[in-house]
CSV table of C-alpha atoms in Angstrom, one decimal:
chain,number,residue,atom,x,y,z
A,1,MET,CA,-74.1,-5.8,77.2
A,2,SER,CA,-76.1,-3.9,79.9
A,3,LEU,CA,-76.0,-5.3,83.5
A,4,THR,CA,-79.1,-7.1,84.7
A,5,ASP,CA,-81.2,-5.5,87.4
A,6,GLU,CA,-80.0,-8.2,89.8
A,7,GLU,CA,-76.4,-7.4,89.0
A,8,MET,CA,-77.1,-3.7,89.4
A,9,THR,CA,-78.5,-4.1,92.8
A,10,SER,CA,-76.0,-6.6,94.2
A,11,ASP,CA,-73.7,-4.9,96.8
A,12,ALA,CA,-75.1,-1.5,95.8
A,13,LEU,CA,-73.8,1.4,97.9
A,14,VAL,CA,-76.0,3.8,96.0
A,15,ALA,CA,-79.2,2.7,94.2
A,16,MET,CA,-81.1,5.5,92.3
A,17,ARG,CA,-84.2,4.1,90.7
A,18,GLY,CA,-86.6,5.8,88.3
A,19,ILE,CA,-85.2,9.3,88.9
A,20,THR,CA,-87.3,11.9,87.1
A,21,ILE,CA,-86.8,15.6,87.3
A,22,GLN,CA,-88.8,18.2,85.3
A,23,PHE,CA,-88.1,21.9,84.8
A,24,PRO,CA,-90.6,24.3,83.2
A,25,GLY,CA,-91.0,23.0,79.6
A,26,VAL,CA,-88.3,20.3,79.8
A,27,LYS,CA,-87.9,16.9,81.4
A,28,ALA,CA,-84.2,16.9,82.4
A,29,LEU,CA,-84.3,13.2,83.6
A,30,ASP,CA,-86.8,10.6,82.6
A,31,ASP,CA,-86.9,7.3,84.6
A,32,VAL,CA,-83.1,7.1,85.1
A,33,ASP,CA,-81.3,4.4,87.2
A,34,LEU,CA,-77.8,4.7,88.6
A,35,THR,CA,-76.0,2.0,90.7
A,36,LEU,CA,-72.7,2.6,92.5
A,37,ARG,CA,-70.8,-0.1,94.4
A,38,GLY,CA,-68.3,0.4,97.1
A,39,GLY,CA,-64.7,-0.1,95.9
A,40,GLU,CA,-65.3,0.9,92.3
A,41,ILE,CA,-64.7,3.9,90.0
A,42,HIS,CA,-67.9,4.5,88.0
A,43,ALA,CA,-67.9,6.9,85.0
A,44,LEU,CA,-71.0,8.9,84.2
A,45,MET,CA,-71.0,9.6,80.4
A,46,GLY,CA,-73.1,11.5,78.0
A,47,GLU,CA,-73.2,14.6,75.8
A,48,ASN,CA,-73.7,18.1,77.2
A,49,GLY,CA,-77.4,18.2,78.0
A,50,ALA,CA,-77.7,14.4,78.5
A,51,GLY,CA,-78.6,14.9,82.2
A,52,LYS,CA,-75.3,14.1,83.9
A,53,SER,CA,-75.3,17.3,86.0
A,54,THR,CA,-78.9,17.0,86.9
A,55,LEU,CA,-78.4,13.4,88.1
A,56,ILE,CA,-75.4,14.4,90.2
A,57,LYS,CA,-77.4,17.2,91.8
A,58,ALA,CA,-80.2,14.8,92.6
A,59,LEU,CA,-77.6,12.5,94.3
A,60,THR,CA,-76.0,15.3,96.2
A,61,GLY,CA,-79.2,17.0,97.4
A,62,GLU,CA,-79.2,20.1,95.3
A,63,TYR,CA,-82.3,19.1,93.3
A,64,ALA,CA,-85.4,17.4,94.7
A,65,VAL,CA,-86.6,14.5,92.5
A,66,ASP,CA,-90.1,14.6,91.0
A,67,ALA,CA,-90.3,10.8,90.9
A,68,GLY,CA,-88.1,7.9,91.9
A,69,SER,CA,-86.0,6.8,94.9
A,70,ILE,CA,-82.5,7.1,96.3
A,71,ALA,CA,-81.0,4.5,98.6
A,72,VAL,CA,-77.6,4.9,100.2
A,73,ALA,CA,-76.1,1.8,102.0
A,74,GLY,CA,-79.5,0.1,101.7
A,75,GLU,CA,-81.4,2.9,103.4
A,76,GLN,CA,-84.0,4.9,101.5
A,77,ARG,CA,-83.2,8.7,101.6
A,78,VAL,CA,-85.0,11.9,100.8
A,79,PHE,CA,-82.5,14.7,100.5
A,80,HIS,CA,-83.7,18.2,101.3
A,81,GLY,CA,-80.3,19.8,100.7
A,82,THR,CA,-76.6,19.1,100.3
A,83,ALA,CA,-76.2,18.7,104.1
A,84,ASP,CA,-78.6,15.7,104.1
A,85,ALA,CA,-76.5,14.1,101.3
A,86,GLN,CA,-73.3,14.7,103.2
A,87,GLN,CA,-74.8,13.3,106.4
A,88,ALA,CA,-75.7,10.1,104.3
A,89,GLY,CA,-72.0,9.9,103.2
A,90,VAL,CA,-72.2,11.5,99.8
A,91,SER,CA,-69.6,14.2,99.0
A,92,THR,CA,-68.8,16.1,95.9
A,93,VAL,CA,-65.8,17.9,94.4
A,94,TYR,CA,-66.7,20.1,91.5
A,95,GLN,CA,-64.7,21.2,88.4
A,96,GLU,CA,-64.4,24.7,89.9
A,97,VAL,CA,-62.7,24.0,93.2
A,98,ASN,CA,-65.1,25.4,95.9
A,99,LEU,CA,-62.5,26.3,98.5
A,100,CYS,CA,-61.2,29.5,100.1
A,101,ALA,CA,-57.9,30.3,98.4
A,102,ASN,CA,-57.0,33.0,101.0
A,103,LEU,CA,-57.2,30.4,103.9
A,104,SER,CA,-54.5,27.9,104.6
A,105,VAL,CA,-54.5,24.3,103.4
A,106,GLY,CA,-55.3,23.1,106.9
A,107,GLU,CA,-58.2,25.5,107.4
A,108,ASN,CA,-59.7,24.4,104.1
A,109,VAL,CA,-59.4,20.7,104.9
A,110,MET,CA,-61.0,21.1,108.3
A,111,LEU,CA,-63.5,23.9,107.5
A,112,GLY,CA,-66.6,23.2,109.6
A,113,HIS,CA,-64.8,20.3,111.4
A,114,GLU,CA,-62.2,22.2,113.4
A,115,VAL,CA,-61.0,20.7,116.6
A,116,ARG,CA,-62.4,22.6,119.5
A,117,ARG,CA,-61.4,22.9,123.1
A,118,ALA,CA,-63.6,24.7,125.7
A,119,GLY,CA,-65.7,26.2,122.9
A,120,ARG,CA,-62.7,27.6,121.0
A,121,ILE,CA,-60.8,26.3,118.0
A,122,ASP,CA,-57.6,24.5,118.8
A,123,TRP,CA,-55.6,25.5,115.7
A,124,ARG,CA,-52.6,23.3,116.5
A,125,ALA,CA,-54.8,20.3,116.9
A,126,THR,CA,-56.8,21.3,113.8
A,127,HIS,CA,-53.7,21.4,111.7
A,128,ARG,CA,-52.5,18.0,113.1
A,129,ALA,CA,-55.8,16.6,112.1
A,130,ALA,CA,-55.5,18.1,108.6
A,131,VAL,CA,-52.1,16.6,108.2
A,132,GLY,CA,-53.5,13.2,109.1
A,133,HIS,CA,-56.4,13.5,106.6
A,134,LEU,CA,-54.0,14.6,103.8
A,135,GLN,CA,-51.6,11.7,104.6
A,136,ASN,CA,-54.5,9.3,104.3
A,137,LEU,CA,-54.5,10.3,100.6
A,138,GLY,CA,-50.7,10.1,100.3
A,139,LEU,CA,-50.3,13.9,100.4
A,140,ARG,CA,-47.6,15.7,102.3
A,141,LEU,CA,-48.3,19.4,102.4
A,142,ASP,CA,-47.5,22.2,104.8
A,143,THR,CA,-51.0,22.8,106.1
A,144,ARG,CA,-50.2,26.4,107.1
A,145,THR,CA,-49.4,27.6,103.6
A,146,ALA,CA,-52.1,29.5,101.7
A,147,LEU,CA,-54.2,27.3,99.5
A,148,GLY,CA,-54.0,29.8,96.7
A,149,SER,CA,-50.2,29.4,96.5
A,150,HIS,CA,-50.6,25.8,95.3
A,151,SER,CA,-51.5,24.5,91.8
A,152,ILE,CA,-55.0,23.6,90.7
A,153,ALA,CA,-54.1,20.0,90.9
A,154,VAL,CA,-53.1,20.3,94.6
A,155,GLN,CA,-56.2,22.3,95.3
A,156,GLN,CA,-58.3,19.4,93.7
A,157,LEU,CA,-56.6,17.0,96.1
A,158,VAL,CA,-57.2,19.2,99.1
A,159,ALA,CA,-60.9,19.4,98.1
A,160,ILE,CA,-61.0,15.6,98.0
A,161,SER,CA,-59.3,15.4,101.4
A,162,ARG,CA,-61.9,17.9,102.8
A,163,ALA,CA,-64.7,15.7,101.3
A,164,MET,CA,-63.2,12.6,103.1
A,165,VAL,CA,-63.0,14.3,106.5
A,166,THR,CA,-66.6,13.1,107.1
A,167,GLU,CA,-65.6,9.6,106.0
A,168,ALA,CA,-67.7,9.8,102.9
A,169,LYS,CA,-68.9,6.5,101.4
A,170,VAL,CA,-69.5,8.1,98.0
A,171,LEU,CA,-67.3,10.7,96.3
A,172,VAL,CA,-68.5,12.5,93.2
A,173,LEU,CA,-65.8,14.0,91.0
A,174,ASP,CA,-67.2,16.4,88.4
A,175,GLU,CA,-64.7,17.1,85.6
A,176,PRO,CA,-61.7,17.0,88.1
A,177,THR,CA,-59.1,16.7,85.3
A,178,SER,CA,-60.2,19.5,83.0
A,179,SER,CA,-57.4,21.8,84.1
A,180,LEU,CA,-54.7,19.3,84.9
A,181,ASP,CA,-51.7,18.3,82.9
A,182,ARG,CA,-50.7,14.6,82.4
A,183,GLY,CA,-48.6,14.3,85.5
A,184,GLU,CA,-51.2,15.9,87.7
A,185,VAL,CA,-53.9,13.6,86.3
A,186,GLN,CA,-51.8,10.6,87.3
A,187,GLN,CA,-51.4,12.0,90.8
A,188,LEU,CA,-55.2,12.4,91.0
A,189,PHE,CA,-55.7,8.9,89.7
A,190,ALA,CA,-53.4,7.5,92.3
A,191,VAL,CA,-55.6,9.0,95.0
A,192,MET,CA,-58.8,7.7,93.3
A,193,ARG,CA,-57.3,4.2,93.2
A,194,ASP,CA,-56.5,4.4,96.9
A,195,LEU,CA,-60.0,5.5,97.7
A,196,ARG,CA,-61.3,2.6,95.6
A,197,SER,CA,-59.1,0.1,97.6
A,198,ARG,CA,-60.7,1.4,100.8
A,199,GLY,CA,-64.2,0.7,99.6
A,200,VAL,CA,-65.3,4.2,98.5
A,201,ALA,CA,-67.6,4.4,95.5
A,202,VAL,CA,-66.2,7.1,93.2
A,203,LEU,CA,-68.5,8.6,90.6
A,204,PHE,CA,-66.2,10.1,87.8
A,205,VAL,CA,-67.6,12.6,85.3
A,206,THR,CA,-65.3,13.6,82.5
A,207,HIS,CA,-65.2,14.3,78.7
A,208,PHE,CA,-61.8,12.5,78.3
A,209,LEU,CA,-62.6,9.1,76.9
A,210,ASP,CA,-59.0,7.8,77.4
A,211,GLN,CA,-59.2,8.6,81.1
A,212,VAL,CA,-62.5,6.7,81.3
A,213,PHE,CA,-60.8,3.6,80.0
A,214,GLU,CA,-57.7,4.1,82.1
A,215,ILE,CA,-59.3,4.5,85.5
A,216,SER,CA,-63.0,3.3,85.5
A,217,ASP,CA,-64.5,-0.1,86.3
A,218,ARG,CA,-68.0,0.6,84.9
A,219,CYS,CA,-69.9,3.4,83.3
A,220,THR,CA,-73.4,4.6,83.0
A,221,VAL,CA,-74.4,6.3,79.8
A,222,LEU,CA,-77.2,8.9,79.5
A,223,ARG,CA,-78.7,10.4,76.4
A,224,ASN,CA,-81.3,13.1,76.2
A,225,GLY,CA,-82.2,12.7,79.9
A,226,ARG,CA,-82.7,8.9,79.6
A,227,LEU,CA,-80.7,5.9,80.6
A,228,VAL,CA,-78.9,4.1,77.8
A,229,GLY,CA,-77.3,1.5,79.9
A,230,ASP,CA,-74.8,0.4,82.6
A,231,TYR,CA,-71.7,-1.3,81.2
A,232,PRO,CA,-68.5,-3.0,82.5
A,233,ILE,CA,-65.7,-0.8,81.0
A,234,ASP,CA,-63.8,-3.9,79.7
A,235,GLU,CA,-66.8,-4.7,77.4
A,236,LEU,CA,-66.7,-1.4,75.7
A,237,SER,CA,-64.4,0.2,73.1
A,238,PRO,CA,-64.0,4.0,72.7
A,239,GLY,CA,-66.0,3.9,69.4
A,240,ARG,CA,-68.8,1.9,71.0
A,241,LEU,CA,-69.0,4.2,74.0
A,242,VAL,CA,-69.2,7.3,71.7
A,243,SER,CA,-71.9,5.6,69.7
A,244,LEU,CA,-73.9,4.9,72.8
A,245,MET,CA,-73.6,8.5,73.9
A,246,LEU,CA,-74.7,9.9,70.6
A,247,GLY,CA,-77.2,7.3,69.5
A,248,ARG,CA,-75.4,7.0,66.1
A,249,GLU,CA,-72.1,5.7,64.7
A,250,LEU,CA,-69.5,8.5,64.8
A,251,GLU,CA,-67.6,8.4,61.6
A,252,ASP,CA,-66.4,12.0,61.7
A,253,LEU,CA,-63.4,11.3,63.9
A,254,ALA,CA,-62.3,8.4,61.8
A,255,ALA,CA,-62.5,10.6,58.7
A,256,LEU,CA,-60.1,13.0,60.3
A,257,SER,CA,-57.4,10.3,60.8
A,258,GLY,CA,-55.7,11.4,57.5
A,259,ALA,CA,-55.8,15.1,58.1
A,260,SER,CA,-52.2,15.2,59.5
A,261,ASP,CA,-50.9,13.5,56.3
A,262,ARG,CA,-52.5,16.1,54.0
A,263,PRO,CA,-49.6,17.8,52.0
A,264,VAL,CA,-49.1,21.5,52.5
A,265,ASP,CA,-47.4,23.7,50.0
A,266,ARG,CA,-44.7,25.7,51.9
A,267,SER,CA,-42.9,27.0,48.8
A,268,GLY,CA,-44.5,30.4,48.9
A,269,THR,CA,-44.9,33.1,51.5
A,270,PRO,CA,-46.4,32.2,54.9
A,271,VAL,CA,-49.7,33.7,55.8
A,272,VAL,CA,-48.2,34.7,59.1
A,273,ARG,CA,-44.5,34.5,60.2
A,274,MET,CA,-43.0,35.2,63.6
A,275,LYS,CA,-39.3,36.0,63.3
A,276,GLY,CA,-37.7,36.0,66.8
A,277,ALA,CA,-40.9,37.5,68.2
A,278,GLY,CA,-41.4,37.4,71.9
A,279,ARG,CA,-42.2,39.4,75.0
A,280,LYS,CA,-39.9,39.7,78.0
A,281,GLY,CA,-41.2,37.8,81.0
A,282,LEU,CA,-43.9,36.2,79.0
A,283,ILE,CA,-42.5,34.2,76.0
A,284,GLU,CA,-39.0,33.9,74.7
A,285,PRO,CA,-38.3,34.9,71.1
A,286,ALA,CA,-39.5,32.3,68.7
A,287,ASP,CA,-39.8,31.6,64.9
A,288,VAL,CA,-43.1,30.3,63.7
A,289,ASP,CA,-44.5,30.1,60.2
A,290,VAL,CA,-48.0,29.3,59.2
A,291,TYR,CA,-48.7,28.5,55.5
A,292,PRO,CA,-52.0,28.7,53.5
A,293,GLY,CA,-54.3,25.8,54.4
A,294,GLU,CA,-52.0,24.5,57.2
A,295,VAL,CA,-53.0,23.6,60.7
A,296,VAL,CA,-50.1,24.2,63.1
A,297,GLY,CA,-50.6,22.6,66.5
A,298,ILE,CA,-49.0,24.0,69.6
A,299,ALA,CA,-48.3,21.4,72.2
A,300,GLY,CA,-46.7,21.4,75.7
A,301,LEU,CA,-47.6,21.0,79.3
A,302,LEU,CA,-49.9,23.5,81.1
A,303,GLY,CA,-47.9,26.6,81.8
A,304,SER,CA,-45.4,25.9,79.0
A,305,GLY,CA,-46.2,29.1,77.1
A,306,ARG,CA,-48.7,27.7,74.5
A,307,THR,CA,-51.3,30.4,75.2
A,308,GLU,CA,-48.7,33.2,75.5
A,309,LEU,CA,-47.3,32.3,72.1
A,310,ALA,CA,-50.8,32.5,70.6
A,311,ARG,CA,-51.5,35.8,72.3
A,312,VAL,CA,-48.4,37.4,70.9
A,313,LEU,CA,-49.3,36.0,67.4
A,314,ALA,CA,-52.8,37.5,67.7
A,315,GLY,CA,-51.7,40.9,69.1
A,316,ALA,CA,-53.3,40.3,72.5
A,317,GLU,CA,-49.8,40.7,73.9
A,318,HIS,CA,-47.4,43.1,72.1
A,319,ALA,CA,-44.1,41.6,71.0
A,320,ASP,CA,-41.1,43.6,72.3
A,321,SER,CA,-38.6,41.7,70.2
A,322,GLY,CA,-38.4,40.4,66.6
A,323,GLN,CA,-41.2,41.0,64.2
A,324,ILE,CA,-44.4,39.5,62.9
A,325,GLU,CA,-45.1,39.4,59.2
A,326,VAL,CA,-48.5,39.0,57.5
A,327,ALA,CA,-48.4,38.0,53.9
A,328,GLY,CA,-44.7,38.9,53.8
A,329,LYS,CA,-45.0,42.4,55.2
A,330,ALA,CA,-43.9,43.4,58.8
A,331,VAL,CA,-46.8,44.6,60.9
A,332,ARG,CA,-47.3,45.9,64.4
A,333,LEU,CA,-49.8,44.0,66.5
A,334,ASN,CA,-50.3,46.0,69.6
A,335,THR,CA,-53.9,44.9,70.3
A,336,PRO,CA,-56.3,42.2,69.3
A,337,ARG,CA,-58.0,44.9,67.1
A,338,HIS,CA,-54.8,45.2,65.1
A,339,GLY,CA,-54.8,41.4,64.7
A,340,ILE,CA,-58.4,41.5,63.4
A,341,ASP,CA,-57.4,44.3,61.0
A,342,HIS,CA,-54.7,42.1,59.6
A,343,GLY,CA,-57.0,39.0,59.2
A,344,ILE,CA,-55.9,37.3,62.4
A,345,ALA,CA,-58.8,35.9,64.5
A,346,TYR,CA,-58.2,34.7,68.0
A,347,SER,CA,-60.5,32.5,70.1
A,348,PRO,CA,-59.1,32.5,73.7
A,349,GLU,CA,-58.8,29.6,76.1
A,350,ASP,CA,-61.3,30.9,78.7
A,351,ARG,CA,-64.4,31.2,76.6
A,352,ARG,CA,-66.6,32.4,79.5
A,353,ALA,CA,-64.3,35.1,80.7
A,354,GLU,CA,-62.8,36.3,77.4
A,355,GLY,CA,-65.0,35.0,74.7
A,356,ILE,CA,-68.8,35.0,75.1
A,357,LEU,CA,-70.9,37.8,76.4
A,358,GLY,CA,-73.4,35.9,78.4
A,359,ASP,CA,-76.1,38.6,78.5
A,360,LEU,CA,-76.1,38.9,74.7
A,361,THR,CA,-77.9,36.6,72.3
A,362,VAL,CA,-76.4,34.1,69.9
A,363,ALA,CA,-76.9,36.5,67.0
A,364,GLU,CA,-75.3,39.4,68.8
A,365,ASN,CA,-72.3,37.3,69.8
A,366,ILE,CA,-71.8,36.1,66.3
A,367,VAL,CA,-71.8,39.6,64.7
A,368,LEU,CA,-69.4,41.1,67.3
A,369,GLY,CA,-66.3,40.1,65.3
A,370,ILE,CA,-67.4,41.5,62.0
A,371,GLN,CA,-68.6,44.7,63.7
A,372,ALA,CA,-65.2,45.1,65.3
A,373,ARG,CA,-63.5,44.7,62.0
A,374,ARG,CA,-65.7,47.3,60.3
A,375,GLY,CA,-65.4,49.8,63.2
A,376,TRP,CA,-68.1,52.5,63.2
A,377,ARG,CA,-69.8,51.2,60.0
A,378,LYS,CA,-72.9,49.4,61.2
A,379,VAL,CA,-73.6,45.9,59.9
A,380,ARG,CA,-77.0,46.0,58.1
A,381,ARG,CA,-79.8,44.0,59.8
A,382,SER,CA,-80.4,41.9,56.6
A,383,GLU,CA,-76.7,41.1,56.4
A,384,GLN,CA,-76.6,40.2,60.1
A,385,ASP,CA,-79.6,37.8,59.7
A,386,ALA,CA,-78.1,36.1,56.7
A,387,LEU,CA,-74.7,35.7,58.4
A,388,VAL,CA,-76.2,34.3,61.6
A,389,SER,CA,-78.5,31.9,59.8
A,390,GLU,CA,-75.6,30.7,57.7
A,391,TYR,CA,-73.3,29.9,60.6
A,392,ILE,CA,-76.0,28.5,62.9
A,393,ALA,CA,-76.7,26.0,60.1
A,394,ALA,CA,-73.1,25.4,59.0
A,395,LEU,CA,-71.9,24.7,62.5
A,396,GLY,CA,-75.0,22.9,63.8
A,397,ILE,CA,-75.5,25.4,66.7
A,398,ARG,CA,-78.3,24.2,69.1
A,399,PRO,CA,-80.8,25.4,69.8
A,400,ALA,CA,-81.0,27.0,66.3
A,401,ASN,CA,-82.6,30.1,67.7
A,402,PRO,CA,-80.5,33.3,67.2
A,403,HIS,CA,-82.4,35.1,69.9
A,404,VAL,CA,-81.5,32.8,72.8
A,405,LEU,CA,-79.0,34.2,75.4
A,406,ILE,CA,-75.7,32.5,74.8
A,407,ARG,CA,-75.2,31.9,78.5
A,408,ASN,CA,-78.1,29.3,78.3
A,409,LEU,CA,-76.2,27.2,75.7
A,410,SER,CA,-74.0,24.2,76.4
A,411,GLY,CA,-70.3,24.7,76.4
A,412,GLY,CA,-70.0,23.0,73.0
A,413,ASN,CA,-72.6,25.3,71.4
A,414,GLN,CA,-71.0,28.4,73.0
A,415,GLN,CA,-67.7,27.3,71.4
A,416,LYS,CA,-69.4,26.9,68.1
A,417,VAL,CA,-70.8,30.5,68.4
A,418,LEU,CA,-67.3,31.8,69.0
A,419,LEU,CA,-66.1,29.9,66.0
A,420,ALA,CA,-68.9,31.4,63.9
A,421,ARG,CA,-68.0,34.9,65.2
A,422,TRP,CA,-64.4,34.7,63.8
A,423,LEU,CA,-65.3,32.8,60.6
A,424,ALA,CA,-67.7,35.7,59.8
A,425,THR,CA,-64.7,38.0,59.7
A,426,ALA,CA,-63.2,35.9,56.8
A,427,PRO,CA,-59.8,35.7,58.5
A,428,ALA,CA,-56.5,34.6,56.9
A,429,LEU,CA,-55.4,32.9,60.2
A,430,LEU,CA,-57.7,31.4,62.9
A,431,ILE,CA,-56.1,30.8,66.3
A,432,LEU,CA,-58.0,28.4,68.5
A,433,ASP,CA,-56.9,28.0,72.1
A,434,GLU,CA,-58.4,24.9,73.7
A,435,PRO,CA,-61.6,25.0,71.5
A,436,THR,CA,-62.8,21.5,72.6
A,437,ARG,CA,-62.0,21.7,76.4
A,438,GLY,CA,-65.0,20.7,78.5
A,439,ILE,CA,-67.4,19.9,75.7
A,440,ASP,CA,-69.0,16.6,74.8
A,441,VAL,CA,-67.7,14.2,72.1
A,442,GLY,CA,-70.4,15.2,69.6
A,443,ALA,CA,-69.6,18.9,69.7
A,444,LYS,CA,-65.9,18.1,69.8
A,445,ALA,CA,-66.2,16.0,66.6
A,446,ASP,CA,-68.2,18.8,64.9
A,447,ILE,CA,-65.5,21.4,65.7
A,448,GLN,CA,-62.6,19.1,64.7
A,449,SER,CA,-64.3,18.3,61.4
A,450,LYS,CA,-65.0,22.0,60.8
A,451,VAL,CA,-61.3,22.8,61.4
A,452,ALA,CA,-60.2,20.1,59.0
A,453,GLU,CA,-62.7,21.2,56.4
A,454,LEU,CA,-61.7,24.9,56.7
A,455,SER,CA,-58.0,24.1,56.4
A,456,GLU,CA,-58.7,22.0,53.3
A,457,GLN,CA,-60.4,25.0,51.8
A,458,GLY,CA,-57.3,27.1,52.4
A,459,LEU,CA,-57.8,28.7,55.8
A,460,SER,CA,-54.7,28.7,58.0
A,461,VAL,CA,-55.2,27.5,61.6
A,462,VAL,CA,-53.2,27.5,64.8
A,463,PHE,CA,-54.6,24.9,67.1
A,464,ILE,CA,-53.9,24.5,70.8
A,465,SER,CA,-55.1,21.6,72.9
A,466,SER,CA,-54.1,19.7,76.0
A,467,GLU,CA,-55.3,16.5,74.3
A,468,LEU,CA,-52.2,15.5,72.4
A,469,GLU,CA,-54.0,13.0,70.3
A,470,GLU,CA,-56.3,15.8,69.1
A,471,VAL,CA,-53.3,17.9,68.1
A,472,LEU,CA,-51.8,15.1,66.2
A,473,ARG,CA,-55.0,14.2,64.4
A,474,LEU,CA,-55.6,17.7,63.1
A,475,SER,CA,-52.2,19.3,62.6
A,476,GLN,CA,-49.7,18.9,59.8
A,477,ARG,CA,-47.0,20.4,62.0
A,478,ILE,CA,-46.6,20.8,65.7
A,479,VAL,CA,-44.7,23.6,67.6
A,480,VAL,CA,-43.5,22.2,70.9
A,481,MET,CA,-43.3,24.6,73.9
A,482,ARG,CA,-41.5,24.2,77.2
A,483,GLU,CA,-40.9,26.7,80.0
A,484,HIS,CA,-42.2,29.5,77.8
A,485,ARG,CA,-39.9,28.9,74.9
A,486,LYS,CA,-40.2,26.9,71.6
A,487,ILE,CA,-38.0,23.8,71.9
A,488,GLY,CA,-38.7,22.4,68.4
A,489,GLU,CA,-41.1,21.3,65.7
A,490,LEU,CA,-42.4,17.9,64.7
A,491,ALA,CA,-44.2,16.6,61.6
A,492,SER,CA,-47.4,15.1,62.9
A,493,SER,CA,-47.2,12.3,60.3
A,494,GLU,CA,-43.8,11.2,61.7
A,495,THR,CA,-44.7,10.9,65.4
A,496,ASP,CA,-47.3,9.6,67.8
A,497,VAL,CA,-48.6,10.5,71.3
A,498,ASP,CA,-45.7,8.7,73.0
A,499,GLY,CA,-43.2,10.3,70.7
A,500,LEU,CA,-44.7,13.8,71.3
A,501,ILE,CA,-44.7,13.2,75.1
A,502,ASP,CA,-41.1,12.1,75.0
A,503,PHE,CA,-40.2,15.2,72.9
A,504,ILE,CA,-41.9,17.5,75.4
A,505,ALA,CA,-40.2,15.8,78.4
A,506,HIS,CA,-36.7,15.8,76.9
A,507,GLU,CA,-35.9,19.0,75.2
A,508,GLY,CA,-35.8,18.6,71.4
A,509,ARG,CA,-33.8,20.2,68.6
A,510,GLU,CA,-35.0,23.3,66.9
A,511,GLY,CA,-36.3,22.6,63.4
A,512,ALA,CA,-36.7,18.9,63.9
A,513,ALA,CA,-39.5,18.8,61.3
């Protein structure tokens, strides 16, 4: 049930009404309302392209509005830049921490607000002030240490502390948990709850539905640049929220619930087998088998060695111990090209830095894989066009225009293009490292469904995700990593998220599956 207008405006710390923003050829926001109350955590939900980022940028002064009004603490505001928004008490912490890693923690916290004496910065007093601001959030850090020496989680908390130096009334957190492990997320949530208890309005943007229901009081849902509604979180279920975001009932994820129970024939030769393969200083020697039509998940905390294991398996890192077998024959995988030559396709974790080529079109990005496999033999234009059309349709890539630069696509559609690139090479093994990170639920469901479909057709898949529920849903077997070594295996059908977490936290026995 949506809140009434009277309920929406009662005790409103922020009241955005009728916000409309138009770019050339597209209306990014169309008559959108957003209400934030002091002392609440408010989730902003919607698919990629729904208008979340545009609405945030209107609230924080990055974008001027074409129509509508913004009031903060009952006062109408017109923001001409981010400085105006900050002066009104609105601060933002973005997904990519916008701090100076080469400066100290204290310098980052107090940047622009240093304590001055006689026109000069009093660094001792500045660091004392930084300590006080950090302690207000329950953080105890040596403010003279370099910010870059700390984890991403700590840097996020330092960014929040910096935002609160100006005693912000409204704190916007844009995808703050995307690079955090479970423990770090809980640390961040403790800070968010403390801010809520002190009357701050926290606007929380995330793709993780479980986090929305764990930490939020209310949520606003956008779809295609328009307001769907404003809802108390306790009146929603995850399925209902997804349906509101997509404008349709989402049956795809429910259909995947039995994927982990699908039987896999392991009586024959594995498609790929690691036998004591590892790399000194990177990953300890491990045994991993992947059979035809099997999805093998790799689970563990951030930094546990999940990606390193995948890179050795793909040839992106050369194993200096043990051996890797493809179809029962030992092979040398010294480079990703060697992996491609042996039918191993690898989609890396950082799709922007290592996956897509932003200045190339969708079509050019898709054909890169098959061109790499063929070497100097050029792919005929007619074959390119047929392949590109086939995969754009099969994966639902939007917009369905092969000539659009890939950098202009949403994260979910960029990920689909990468998937198309490697499927076009007809691989025997597809390695996907965090393929659904930072994408909306619709694109996530599409990718998960495609992985399940491909594995049922006989393709072998190695699937890495920080979302343990996702790993359990898709995989028949899970390799568990800890401190850069394999600590065991679990059958997905015989465990749940709590059991998997317990196994990760308390070292398991090799070959438990």
